[in-house]
């Protein structure tokens, strides 16, 4: 299976952001499936993010395909109704601290804590995503599996 089409791979490389090998991305996809299964066991809707899939409420899992953490996962809570209400309130009130936005942000942080706990309990190596990417506030990062030394 090809995870990154050759044209996208070439463009990324030309811009100085090459994708990881297909093997690393395949291992990341396997990890994403295992994370989703564990989240389903805990009663949470969880989906591997794919370009053709519609956005739904619940947990979105995205394989990191570039950089030093390639093969790991970004895990984010998606609450579209709360997010839309928060963004609408910020725009209408011209206030970045609108109560609706603060409500949404608090829910995201509560879910981040819950996701970290659930995934660590299941044995995954998990951190707040801000520890690996300072713009991924509210997300969770699952480190790639370390290759076994057999």
mmCIF file of C-alpha atoms in Angstrom:
data_model
loop_
_atom_site.group_PDB
_atom_site.id
_atom_site.type_symbol
_atom_site.label_atom_id
_atom_site.label_comp_id
_atom_site.label_asym_id
_atom_site.label_seq_id
_atom_site.Cartn_x
_atom_site.Cartn_y
_atom_site.Cartn_z
ATOM 1 C CA UNK A 1 0.000 0.000 0.000
ATOM 2 C CA UNK A 2 1.217 3.520 -0.795
ATOM 3 C CA UNK A 3 0.454 6.004 1.974
ATOM 4 C CA UNK A 4 1.952 9.128 0.384
ATOM 5 C CA UNK A 5 1.532 9.467 -3.362
ATOM 6 C CA UNK A 6 4.795 10.062 -5.272
ATOM 7 C CA UNK A 7 3.825 13.595 -6.362
ATOM 8 C CA UNK A 8 3.055 14.732 -2.791
ATOM 9 C CA UNK A 9 6.228 13.035 -1.558
ATOM 10 C CA UNK A 10 8.338 14.834 -4.202
ATOM 11 C CA UNK A 11 6.755 18.233 -3.453
ATOM 12 C CA UNK A 12 7.343 17.860 0.273
ATOM 13 C CA UNK A 13 10.961 16.849 -0.286
ATOM 14 C CA UNK A 14 11.526 19.794 -2.655
ATOM 15 C CA UNK A 15 10.233 22.166 0.042
ATOM 16 C CA UNK A 16 12.570 20.694 2.665
ATOM 17 C CA UNK A 17 9.916 18.661 4.507
ATOM 18 C CA UNK A 18 10.380 15.073 3.310
ATOM 19 C CA UNK A 19 7.952 12.374 4.371
ATOM 20 C CA UNK A 20 9.095 9.327 6.299
ATOM 21 C CA UNK A 21 9.498 6.012 4.513
ATOM 22 C CA UNK A 22 6.425 3.974 3.627
ATOM 23 C CA UNK A 23 7.491 1.422 6.285
ATOM 24 C CA UNK A 24 7.472 4.035 9.055
ATOM 25 C CA UNK A 25 4.118 5.397 7.900
ATOM 26 C CA UNK A 26 2.681 1.856 7.716
ATOM 27 C CA UNK A 27 3.819 1.235 11.306
ATOM 28 C CA UNK A 28 2.160 4.537 12.290
ATOM 29 C CA UNK A 29 -1.094 3.437 10.642
ATOM 30 C CA UNK A 30 -0.970 0.160 12.566
ATOM 31 C CA UNK A 31 -0.396 2.131 15.782
ATOM 32 C CA UNK A 32 -3.350 4.391 14.893
ATOM 33 C CA UNK A 33 -5.611 1.364 14.460
ATOM 34 C CA UNK A 34 -4.521 -0.006 17.859
ATOM 35 C CA UNK A 35 -5.112 3.366 19.538
ATOM 36 C CA UNK A 36 -8.598 3.580 17.999
ATOM 37 C CA UNK A 37 -9.419 0.043 19.170
ATOM 38 C CA UNK A 38 -8.364 0.951 22.724
ATOM 39 C CA UNK A 39 -10.419 4.141 22.682
ATOM 40 C CA UNK A 40 -13.435 2.191 21.382
ATOM 41 C CA UNK A 41 -12.980 -0.262 24.268
ATOM 42 C CA UNK A 42 -13.154 2.741 26.613
ATOM 43 C CA UNK A 43 -16.428 3.805 24.976
ATOM 44 C CA UNK A 44 -15.111 6.718 22.913
ATOM 45 C CA UNK A 45 -15.814 7.172 19.215
ATOM 46 C CA UNK A 46 -12.400 7.229 17.517
ATOM 47 C CA UNK A 47 -11.408 7.490 13.868
ATOM 48 C CA UNK A 48 -8.182 7.438 11.902
ATOM 49 C CA UNK A 49 -8.065 10.724 10.014
ATOM 50 C CA UNK A 50 -8.261 10.153 6.260
ATOM 51 C CA UNK A 51 -8.703 12.823 3.568
ATOM 52 C CA UNK A 52 -11.898 11.245 2.240
ATOM 53 C CA UNK A 53 -13.538 10.755 5.661
ATOM 54 C CA UNK A 54 -16.078 13.325 6.886
ATOM 55 C CA UNK A 55 -15.316 15.003 10.229
ATOM 56 C CA UNK A 56 -17.346 13.559 13.087
ATOM 57 C CA UNK A 57 -17.474 14.238 16.814
ATOM 58 C CA UNK A 58 -15.118 12.110 18.860
ATOM 59 C CA UNK A 59 -11.430 11.341 18.762
ATOM 60 C CA UNK A 60 -9.417 11.920 15.596
ATOM 61 C CA UNK A 61 -6.114 10.088 15.200
ATOM 62 C CA UNK A 62 -3.603 11.366 12.640
ATOM 63 C CA UNK A 63 -0.316 9.680 11.699
ATOM 64 C CA UNK A 64 2.680 12.036 11.782
ATOM 65 C CA UNK A 65 4.407 11.460 8.427
ATOM 66 C CA UNK A 66 7.225 14.003 8.658
ATOM 67 C CA UNK A 67 10.009 15.113 10.955
ATOM 68 C CA UNK A 68 11.796 13.551 13.856
ATOM 69 C CA UNK A 69 8.615 12.055 15.360
ATOM 70 C CA UNK A 70 7.357 10.423 12.147
ATOM 71 C CA UNK A 71 5.284 7.335 12.783
ATOM 72 C CA UNK A 72 3.803 8.785 15.954
ATOM 73 C CA UNK A 73 0.252 10.040 16.260
ATOM 74 C CA UNK A 74 -1.601 13.251 16.943
ATOM 75 C CA UNK A 75 -4.790 12.453 18.844
ATOM 76 C CA UNK A 76 -7.369 15.222 19.157
ATOM 77 C CA UNK A 77 -10.826 15.577 20.592
ATOM 78 C CA UNK A 78 -13.337 16.865 18.069
ATOM 79 C CA UNK A 79 -16.468 18.621 19.305
ATOM 80 C CA UNK A 80 -17.672 20.453 16.176
ATOM 81 C CA UNK A 81 -20.821 21.973 17.717
ATOM 82 C CA UNK A 82 -18.898 23.446 20.656
ATOM 83 C CA UNK A 83 -16.083 24.655 18.395
ATOM 84 C CA UNK A 84 -18.495 26.354 15.989
ATOM 85 C CA UNK A 85 -20.410 28.018 18.831
ATOM 86 C CA UNK A 86 -17.139 29.239 20.329
ATOM 87 C CA UNK A 87 -15.797 30.608 17.052
ATOM 88 C CA UNK A 88 -19.133 32.261 16.264
ATOM 89 C CA UNK A 89 -19.183 33.929 19.703
ATOM 90 C CA UNK A 90 -15.613 35.191 19.311
ATOM 91 C CA UNK A 91 -16.435 36.656 15.886
ATOM 92 C CA UNK A 92 -19.773 38.188 16.903
ATOM 93 C CA UNK A 93 -18.548 39.597 20.209
ATOM 94 C CA UNK A 94 -15.096 40.478 18.877
ATOM 95 C CA UNK A 95 -13.817 38.966 22.119
ATOM 96 C CA UNK A 96 -11.208 36.170 22.148
ATOM 97 C CA UNK A 97 -12.267 35.408 25.745
ATOM 98 C CA UNK A 98 -15.938 34.852 24.895
ATOM 99 C CA UNK A 99 -17.516 32.426 27.397
ATOM 100 C CA UNK A 100 -18.506 29.998 24.618
ATOM 101 C CA UNK A 101 -14.908 29.824 23.394
ATOM 102 C CA UNK A 102 -13.608 29.354 26.941
ATOM 103 C CA UNK A 103 -16.136 26.532 27.410
ATOM 104 C CA UNK A 104 -14.899 24.779 24.277
ATOM 105 C CA UNK A 105 -11.231 25.246 25.271
ATOM 106 C CA UNK A 106 -11.901 23.792 28.736
ATOM 107 C CA UNK A 107 -13.636 20.742 27.253
ATOM 108 C CA UNK A 108 -10.644 20.159 24.947
ATOM 109 C CA UNK A 109 -8.227 20.320 27.907
ATOM 110 C CA UNK A 110 -10.392 17.982 29.995
ATOM 111 C CA UNK A 111 -10.494 15.502 27.122
ATOM 112 C CA UNK A 112 -6.724 15.811 26.631
ATOM 113 C CA UNK A 113 -6.211 14.729 30.249
ATOM 114 C CA UNK A 114 -8.684 11.865 29.865
ATOM 115 C CA UNK A 115 -7.127 10.645 26.618
ATOM 116 C CA UNK A 116 -3.635 10.686 28.127
ATOM 117 C CA UNK A 117 -4.845 8.645 31.093
ATOM 118 C CA UNK A 118 -6.742 6.101 28.995
ATOM 119 C CA UNK A 119 -3.886 5.582 26.537
ATOM 120 C CA UNK A 120 -1.168 5.383 29.206
ATOM 121 C CA UNK A 121 -3.249 2.835 31.091
ATOM 122 C CA UNK A 122 -3.311 0.778 27.881
ATOM 123 C CA UNK A 123 0.500 0.898 27.659
ATOM 124 C CA UNK A 124 1.047 3.565 25.017
ATOM 125 C CA UNK A 125 3.821 6.163 25.330
ATOM 126 C CA UNK A 126 1.758 9.369 25.480
ATOM 127 C CA UNK A 127 2.461 13.051 26.189
ATOM 128 C CA UNK A 128 0.684 16.361 25.782
ATOM 129 C CA UNK A 129 1.276 17.209 22.112
ATOM 130 C CA UNK A 130 2.717 20.608 23.043
ATOM 131 C CA UNK A 131 5.808 18.702 24.214
ATOM 132 C CA UNK A 132 6.604 17.693 20.605
ATOM 133 C CA UNK A 133 4.873 20.488 18.663
ATOM 134 C CA UNK A 134 4.233 23.828 20.362
ATOM 135 C CA UNK A 135 1.249 24.631 18.121
ATOM 136 C CA UNK A 136 -0.626 21.400 18.887
ATOM 137 C CA UNK A 137 -2.231 22.716 22.074
ATOM 138 C CA UNK A 138 -4.943 20.445 23.381
ATOM 139 C CA UNK A 139 -3.838 17.442 21.339
ATOM 140 C CA UNK A 140 -2.220 14.290 22.654
ATOM 141 C CA UNK A 141 0.876 12.740 21.081
ATOM 142 C CA UNK A 142 1.411 8.979 20.993
ATOM 143 C CA UNK A 143 5.052 8.184 20.318
ATOM 144 C CA UNK A 144 5.846 5.717 17.557
ATOM 145 C CA UNK A 145 6.476 2.144 18.610
ATOM 146 C CA UNK A 146 10.143 1.475 19.219
ATOM 147 C CA UNK A 147 11.444 -1.316 17.011
ATOM 148 C CA UNK A 148 12.019 -4.535 18.889
ATOM 149 C CA UNK A 149 15.644 -5.648 19.099
ATOM 150 C CA UNK A 150 15.358 -9.277 18.081
#
